Short mmCIF file of C-alpha atoms in Angstrom, two decimals:
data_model
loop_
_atom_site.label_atom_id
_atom_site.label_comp_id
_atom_site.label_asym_id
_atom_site.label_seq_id
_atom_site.Cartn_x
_atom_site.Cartn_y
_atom_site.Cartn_z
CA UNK A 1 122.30 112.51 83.79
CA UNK A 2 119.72 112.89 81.00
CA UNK A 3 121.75 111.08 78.28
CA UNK A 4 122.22 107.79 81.61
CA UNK A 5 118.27 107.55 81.63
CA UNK A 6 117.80 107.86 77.70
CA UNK A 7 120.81 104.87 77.37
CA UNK A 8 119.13 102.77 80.41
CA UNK A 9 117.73 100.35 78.28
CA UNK A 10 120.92 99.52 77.08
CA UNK A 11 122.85 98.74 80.44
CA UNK A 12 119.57 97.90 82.26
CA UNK A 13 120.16 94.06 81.91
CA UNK A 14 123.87 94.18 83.10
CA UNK A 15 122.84 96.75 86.11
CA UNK A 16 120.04 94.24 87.22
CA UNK A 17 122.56 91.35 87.08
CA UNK A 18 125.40 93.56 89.14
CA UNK A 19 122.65 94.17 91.47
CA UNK A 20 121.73 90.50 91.85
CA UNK A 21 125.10 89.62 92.62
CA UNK A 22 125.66 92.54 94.85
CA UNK A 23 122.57 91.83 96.98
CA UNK A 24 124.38 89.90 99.58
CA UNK A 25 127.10 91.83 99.99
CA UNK A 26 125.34 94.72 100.87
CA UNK A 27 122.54 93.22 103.10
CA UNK A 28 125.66 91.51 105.19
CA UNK A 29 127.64 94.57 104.71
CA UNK A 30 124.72 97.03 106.53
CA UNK A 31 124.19 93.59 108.58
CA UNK A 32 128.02 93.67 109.56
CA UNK A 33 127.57 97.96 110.72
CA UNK A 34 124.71 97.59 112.86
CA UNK A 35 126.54 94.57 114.93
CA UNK A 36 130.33 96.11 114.86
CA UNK A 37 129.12 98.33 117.73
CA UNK A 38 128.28 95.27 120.12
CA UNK A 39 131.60 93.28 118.55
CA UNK A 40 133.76 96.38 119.69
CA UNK A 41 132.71 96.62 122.87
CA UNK A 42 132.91 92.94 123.74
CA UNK A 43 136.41 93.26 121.86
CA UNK A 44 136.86 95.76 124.56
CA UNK A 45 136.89 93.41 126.97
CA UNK A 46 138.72 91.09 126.13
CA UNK A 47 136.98 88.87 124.23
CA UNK A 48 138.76 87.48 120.97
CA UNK A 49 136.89 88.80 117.83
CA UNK A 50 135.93 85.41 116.35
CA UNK A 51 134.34 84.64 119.80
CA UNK A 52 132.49 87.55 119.99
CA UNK A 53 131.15 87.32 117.19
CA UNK A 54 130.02 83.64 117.75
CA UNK A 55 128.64 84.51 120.63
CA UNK A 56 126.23 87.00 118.93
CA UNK A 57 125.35 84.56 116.35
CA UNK A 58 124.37 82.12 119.10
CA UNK A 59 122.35 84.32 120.49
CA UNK A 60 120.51 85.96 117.29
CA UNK A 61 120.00 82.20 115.53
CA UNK A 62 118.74 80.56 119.40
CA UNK A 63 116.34 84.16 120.09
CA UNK A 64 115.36 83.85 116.08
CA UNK A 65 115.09 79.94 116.17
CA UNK A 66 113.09 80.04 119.71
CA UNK A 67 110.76 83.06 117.58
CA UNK A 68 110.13 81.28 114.30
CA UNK A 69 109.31 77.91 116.64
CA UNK A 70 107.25 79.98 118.46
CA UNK A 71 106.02 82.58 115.76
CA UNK A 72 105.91 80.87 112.98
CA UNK A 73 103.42 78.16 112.85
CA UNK A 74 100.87 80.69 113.82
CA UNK A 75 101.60 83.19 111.14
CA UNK A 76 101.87 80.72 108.54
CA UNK A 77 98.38 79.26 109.81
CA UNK A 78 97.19 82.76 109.79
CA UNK A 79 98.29 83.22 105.93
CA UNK A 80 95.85 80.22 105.10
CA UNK A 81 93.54 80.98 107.17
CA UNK A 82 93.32 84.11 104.95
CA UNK A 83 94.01 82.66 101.86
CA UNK A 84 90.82 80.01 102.50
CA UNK A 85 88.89 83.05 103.51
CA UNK A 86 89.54 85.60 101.09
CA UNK A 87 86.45 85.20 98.64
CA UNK A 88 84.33 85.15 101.65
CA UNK A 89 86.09 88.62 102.88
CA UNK A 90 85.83 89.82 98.80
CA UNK A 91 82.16 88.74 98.86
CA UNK A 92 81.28 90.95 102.68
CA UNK A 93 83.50 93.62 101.41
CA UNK A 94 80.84 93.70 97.79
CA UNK A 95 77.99 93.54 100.43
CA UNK A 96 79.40 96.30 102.67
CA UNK A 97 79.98 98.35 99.71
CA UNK A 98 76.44 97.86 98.44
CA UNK A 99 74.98 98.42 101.69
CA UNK A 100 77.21 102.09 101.51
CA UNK A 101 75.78 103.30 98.99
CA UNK A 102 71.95 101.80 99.36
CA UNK A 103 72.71 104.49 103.13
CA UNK A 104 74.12 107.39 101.40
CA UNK A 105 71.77 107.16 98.26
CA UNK A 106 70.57 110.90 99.08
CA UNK A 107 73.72 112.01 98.33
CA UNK A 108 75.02 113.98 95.05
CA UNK A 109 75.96 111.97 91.92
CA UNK A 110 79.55 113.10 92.17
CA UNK A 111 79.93 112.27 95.70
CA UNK A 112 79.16 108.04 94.91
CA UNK A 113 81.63 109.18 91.52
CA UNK A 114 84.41 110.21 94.14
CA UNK A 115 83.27 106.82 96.57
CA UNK A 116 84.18 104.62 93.33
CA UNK A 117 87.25 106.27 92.47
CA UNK A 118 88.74 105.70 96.18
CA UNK A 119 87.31 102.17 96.93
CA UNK A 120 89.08 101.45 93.32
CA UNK A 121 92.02 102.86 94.60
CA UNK A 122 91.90 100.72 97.27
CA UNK A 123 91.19 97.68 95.49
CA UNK A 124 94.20 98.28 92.95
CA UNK A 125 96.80 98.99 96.27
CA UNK A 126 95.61 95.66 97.41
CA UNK A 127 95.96 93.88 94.27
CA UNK A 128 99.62 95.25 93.32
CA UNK A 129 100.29 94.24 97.17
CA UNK A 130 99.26 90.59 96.81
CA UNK A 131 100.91 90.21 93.59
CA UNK A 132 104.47 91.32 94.83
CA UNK A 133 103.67 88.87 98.02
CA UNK A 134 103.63 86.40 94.81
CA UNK A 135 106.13 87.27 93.09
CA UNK A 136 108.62 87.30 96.23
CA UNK A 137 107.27 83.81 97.61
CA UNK A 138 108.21 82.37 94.44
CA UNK A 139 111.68 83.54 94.39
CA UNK A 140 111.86 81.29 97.75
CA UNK A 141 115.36 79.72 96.31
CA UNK A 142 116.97 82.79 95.94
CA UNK A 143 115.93 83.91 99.49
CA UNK A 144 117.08 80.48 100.86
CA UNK A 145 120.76 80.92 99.09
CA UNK A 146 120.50 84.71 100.65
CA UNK A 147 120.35 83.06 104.12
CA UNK A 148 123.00 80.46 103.59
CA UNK A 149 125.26 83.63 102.40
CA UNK A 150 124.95 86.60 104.29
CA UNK A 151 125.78 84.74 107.81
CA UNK A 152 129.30 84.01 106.42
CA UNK A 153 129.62 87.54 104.94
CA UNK A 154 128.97 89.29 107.97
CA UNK A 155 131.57 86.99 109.57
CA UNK A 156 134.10 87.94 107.79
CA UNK A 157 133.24 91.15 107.21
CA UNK A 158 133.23 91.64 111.07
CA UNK A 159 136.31 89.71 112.01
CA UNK A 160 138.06 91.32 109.06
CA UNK A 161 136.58 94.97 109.77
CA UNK A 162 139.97 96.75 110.94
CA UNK A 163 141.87 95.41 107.83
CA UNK A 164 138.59 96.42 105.39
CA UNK A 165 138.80 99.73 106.25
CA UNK A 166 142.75 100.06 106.01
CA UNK A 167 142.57 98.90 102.54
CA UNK A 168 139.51 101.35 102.02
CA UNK A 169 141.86 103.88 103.62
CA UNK A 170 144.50 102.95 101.90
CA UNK A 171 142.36 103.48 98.26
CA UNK A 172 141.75 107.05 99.37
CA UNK A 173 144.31 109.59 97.91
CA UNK A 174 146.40 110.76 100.82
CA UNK A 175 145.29 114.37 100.82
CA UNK A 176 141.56 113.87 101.32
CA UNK A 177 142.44 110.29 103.54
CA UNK A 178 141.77 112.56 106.74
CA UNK A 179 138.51 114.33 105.75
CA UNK A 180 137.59 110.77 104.27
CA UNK A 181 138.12 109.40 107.58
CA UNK A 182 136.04 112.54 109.77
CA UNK A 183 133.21 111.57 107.35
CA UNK A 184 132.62 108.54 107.77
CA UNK A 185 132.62 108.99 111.21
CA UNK A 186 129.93 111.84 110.75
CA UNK A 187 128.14 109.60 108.43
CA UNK A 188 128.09 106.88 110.90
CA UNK A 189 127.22 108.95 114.06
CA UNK A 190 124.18 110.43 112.21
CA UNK A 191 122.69 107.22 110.23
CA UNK A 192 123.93 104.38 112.53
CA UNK A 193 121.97 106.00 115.54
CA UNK A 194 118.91 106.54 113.01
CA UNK A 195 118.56 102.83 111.36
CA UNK A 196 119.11 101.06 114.66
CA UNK A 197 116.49 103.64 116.33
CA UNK A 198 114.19 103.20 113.68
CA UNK A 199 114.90 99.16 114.00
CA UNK A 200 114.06 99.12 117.82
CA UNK A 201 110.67 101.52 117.20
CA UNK A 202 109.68 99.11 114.34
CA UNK A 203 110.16 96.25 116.82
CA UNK A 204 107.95 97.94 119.60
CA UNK A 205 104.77 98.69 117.09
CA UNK A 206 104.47 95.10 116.00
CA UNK A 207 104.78 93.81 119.87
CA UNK A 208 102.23 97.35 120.73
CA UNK A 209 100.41 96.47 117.55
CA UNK A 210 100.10 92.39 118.25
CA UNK A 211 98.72 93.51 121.97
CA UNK A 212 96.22 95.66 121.04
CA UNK A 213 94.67 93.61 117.74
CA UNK A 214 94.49 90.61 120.40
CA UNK A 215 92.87 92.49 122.90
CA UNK A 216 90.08 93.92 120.26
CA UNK A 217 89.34 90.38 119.06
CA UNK A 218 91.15 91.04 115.41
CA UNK A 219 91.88 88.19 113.06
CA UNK A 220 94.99 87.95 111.63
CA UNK A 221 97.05 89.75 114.91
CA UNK A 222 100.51 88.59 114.03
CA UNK A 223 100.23 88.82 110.54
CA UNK A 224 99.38 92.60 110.75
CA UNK A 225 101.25 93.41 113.46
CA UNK A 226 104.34 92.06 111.67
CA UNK A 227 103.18 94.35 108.29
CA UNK A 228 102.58 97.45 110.30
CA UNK A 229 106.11 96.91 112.40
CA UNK A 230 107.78 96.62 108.93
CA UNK A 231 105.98 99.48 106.93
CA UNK A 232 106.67 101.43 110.09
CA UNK A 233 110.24 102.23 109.11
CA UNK A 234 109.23 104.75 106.81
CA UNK A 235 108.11 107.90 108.25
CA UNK A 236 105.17 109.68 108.12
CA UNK A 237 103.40 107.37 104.93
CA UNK A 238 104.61 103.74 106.51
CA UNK A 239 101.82 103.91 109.54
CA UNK A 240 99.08 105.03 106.99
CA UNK A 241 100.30 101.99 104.78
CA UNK A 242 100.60 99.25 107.30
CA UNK A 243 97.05 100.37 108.98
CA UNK A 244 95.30 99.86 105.22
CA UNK A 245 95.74 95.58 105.51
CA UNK A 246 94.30 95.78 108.71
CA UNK A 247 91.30 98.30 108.15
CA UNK A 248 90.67 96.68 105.21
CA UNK A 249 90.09 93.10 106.83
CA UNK A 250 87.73 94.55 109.97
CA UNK A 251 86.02 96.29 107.21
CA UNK A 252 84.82 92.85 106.41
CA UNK A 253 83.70 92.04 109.64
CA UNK A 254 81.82 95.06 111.01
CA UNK A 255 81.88 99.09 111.22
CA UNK A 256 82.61 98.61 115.26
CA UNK A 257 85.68 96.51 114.55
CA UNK A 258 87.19 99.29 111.89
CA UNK A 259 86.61 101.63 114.68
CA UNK A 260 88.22 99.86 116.77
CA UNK A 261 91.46 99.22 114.82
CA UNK A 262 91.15 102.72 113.94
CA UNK A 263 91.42 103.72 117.59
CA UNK A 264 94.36 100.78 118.58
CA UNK A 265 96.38 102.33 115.68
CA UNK A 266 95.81 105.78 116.49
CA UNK A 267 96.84 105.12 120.58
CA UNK A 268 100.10 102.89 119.18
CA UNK A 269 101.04 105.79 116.80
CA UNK A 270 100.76 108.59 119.64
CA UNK A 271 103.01 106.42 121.79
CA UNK A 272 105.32 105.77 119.12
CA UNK A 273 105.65 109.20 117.83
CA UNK A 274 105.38 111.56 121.08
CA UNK A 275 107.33 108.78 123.47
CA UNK A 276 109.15 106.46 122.09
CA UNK A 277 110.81 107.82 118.47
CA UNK A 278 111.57 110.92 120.84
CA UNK A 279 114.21 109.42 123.14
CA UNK A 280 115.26 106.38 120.68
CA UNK A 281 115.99 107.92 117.56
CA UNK A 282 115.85 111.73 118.63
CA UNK A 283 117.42 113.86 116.65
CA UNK A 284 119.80 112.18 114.86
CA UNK A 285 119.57 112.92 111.38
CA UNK A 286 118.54 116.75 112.30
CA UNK A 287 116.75 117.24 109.38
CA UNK A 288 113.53 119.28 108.61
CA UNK A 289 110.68 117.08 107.63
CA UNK A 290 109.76 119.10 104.81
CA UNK A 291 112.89 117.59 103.20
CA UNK A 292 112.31 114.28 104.90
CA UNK A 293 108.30 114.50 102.77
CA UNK A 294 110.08 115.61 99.91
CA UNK A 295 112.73 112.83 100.17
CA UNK A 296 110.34 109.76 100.54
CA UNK A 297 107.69 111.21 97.32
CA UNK A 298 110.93 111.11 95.34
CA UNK A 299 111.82 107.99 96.12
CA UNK A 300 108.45 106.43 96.23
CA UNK A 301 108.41 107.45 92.47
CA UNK A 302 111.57 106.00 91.94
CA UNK A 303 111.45 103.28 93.40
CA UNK A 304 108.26 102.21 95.44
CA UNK A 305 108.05 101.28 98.69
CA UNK A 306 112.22 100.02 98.49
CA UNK A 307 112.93 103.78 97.52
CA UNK A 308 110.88 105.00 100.09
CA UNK A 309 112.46 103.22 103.02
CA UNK A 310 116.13 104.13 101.37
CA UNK A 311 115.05 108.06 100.92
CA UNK A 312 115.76 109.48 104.65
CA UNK A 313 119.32 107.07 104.62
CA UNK A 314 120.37 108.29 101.42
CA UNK A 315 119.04 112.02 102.43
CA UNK A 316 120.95 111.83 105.37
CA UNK A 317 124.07 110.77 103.73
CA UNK A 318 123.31 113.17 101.07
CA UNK A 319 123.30 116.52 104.20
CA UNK A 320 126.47 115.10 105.65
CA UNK A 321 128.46 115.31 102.99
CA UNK A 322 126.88 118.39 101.90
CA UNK A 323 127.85 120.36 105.21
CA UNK A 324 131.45 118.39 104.98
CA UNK A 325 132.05 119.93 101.87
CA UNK A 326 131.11 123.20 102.77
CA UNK A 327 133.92 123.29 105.53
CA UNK A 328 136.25 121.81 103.61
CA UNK A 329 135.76 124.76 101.35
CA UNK A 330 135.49 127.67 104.23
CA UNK A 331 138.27 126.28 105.55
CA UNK A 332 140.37 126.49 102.47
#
């Protein structure tokens, strides 16, 4: 493993190209395993498996379409609204700064030292943030060829799904083909129950989220609501990073309106975490959240923000075959 890392920057170049190419295929393929659920039940009754699937489509692209017409215009309006306005925000957030430290001027040296070493903090979170938001935007054409794709991968990857897994059975050596096949199976009742979960809690912050930043007078609901519903699907750290955008923002406007998205995060949070993630996700992945901490610092340092939403996936992957192993061996 050492001698891999010292020789990455030889292979780096052709890995990054592998995983260009690959990036379809394995947003359709997780695509394809979250739907084959739905598929194989309405296969259950009856329905042909092209149809079924076409019906689903119909369904996603008319809810998404009726969304994005609805959704849309506002968040896009909401994006230059914030663009237009962000020296103004830069220019309160100077003054509220000033007007900080001009309150807490009887305070110790060390204690303003400690003040500019987190509000630079903050500063340089923000600024990495809004130059990935770039950096993605202008890799629009590449997203746009990613749409066109994946819809006809997952098509055939669900109508073909019985005959992709023979062949993947059939690749297996015969004498692990059985424990191959109770793994998967493990794997799949353990993370399938978790990312689909995870997806539906992620969903009910932004709509929770949305609510409450309207109610409060907020600017920028939607917008935020959509970044904490999508930072939410990594535990623990993703609530404490989608909450920064917005506290950041009513910092701008006044100390009353950072208390009060303070207090609409903390109320969506306790729902979320003593309610909802409870009885949706449960305990599906079983695993102690020491591990689950340990998981998503590793793979913040390894990869950012992508590692840290793959770290409790892969970890959970990782403990399944783990315990598979180790009764494949007591049993031997």
């Amino acid at each position: 493993m050492y001698l891999l890392w010292r020789l990455l920057p030889l292979y780096q170049t052709v890995l990054t190209v592998l995983l260009h190419i690959l990036t379809p295929f394995i947003i359709s393929a997780l695509i394809a395993y979250l739907l084959h659920p739905v598929i194989e039940k309405l296969h259950q009754c009856n329905f042909p498996r092209w149809f079924a699937i076409i019906g689903i489509y119909i369904v996603f692209f008319g809810l998404s379409g009726y969304l994005l017409y609805k959704a849309f215009p506002v968040l896009l309006h909401q994006l230059r609204d914030l663009n237009a306005n962000l020296p103004a925000f830069m220019e309160q957030y100077r003054s509220a700064i000033y007007g900080l430290y001009e309150r807490t001027a009887y305070l110790p040296e060390s204690v303003h030292d400690r003040m500019d070493l987190l509000f630079y903090r903050v500063e340089e979170f923000i600024g990495h943030l809004l130059t990935s938001v770039v950096e993605q935007a202008a890799k629009l054409m590449d997203i746009i060829i990613l749409a066109a794709v994946i819809p006809v991968l997952v098509f055939y990857m669900l109508k073909d799904f019985d005959l992709i897994r023979k062949v993947v059975s059939g690749l297996t050596p015969e004498k692990y083909r059985d424990d191959g096949r109770k793994l998967c199976l493990e794997i799949d009742k353990s993370l399938g129950n978790y990312i689909r979960g995870q997806l539906l809690v992620c969903l009910f912050v932004s709509l929770t989220t949305y609510g409450f930043l309207w109610l409060i007078g907020m600017r920028y609901p939607l917008l935020l609501a959509v970044i904490m519903g999508v930072t939410n699907i990594i535990p623990y750290f993703g609530p404490i990073l989608g909450a920064i955008p917005a506290v950041v923002i009513a910092f701008t406007i006044s100390y009353k309106m950072v208390v009060y998205v303070v207090i609409a995060v903390f109320i969506v949070q306790i729902i979320e975490g003593n309610l909802l993630s409870p009885f949706i996700v449960g305990k599906s992945i079983d695993i102690h959240p020491i591990l689950i901490i340990f998981a998503l610092l590793a793979g913040g340092e390894v990869g950012g923000i992508i590692g840290m939403i793959l770290a409790v996936p892969l970890l959970t992957i990782l403990k399944v075959i783990l315990f598979h192993i180790h009764r494949f061996r007591a049993a031997d």
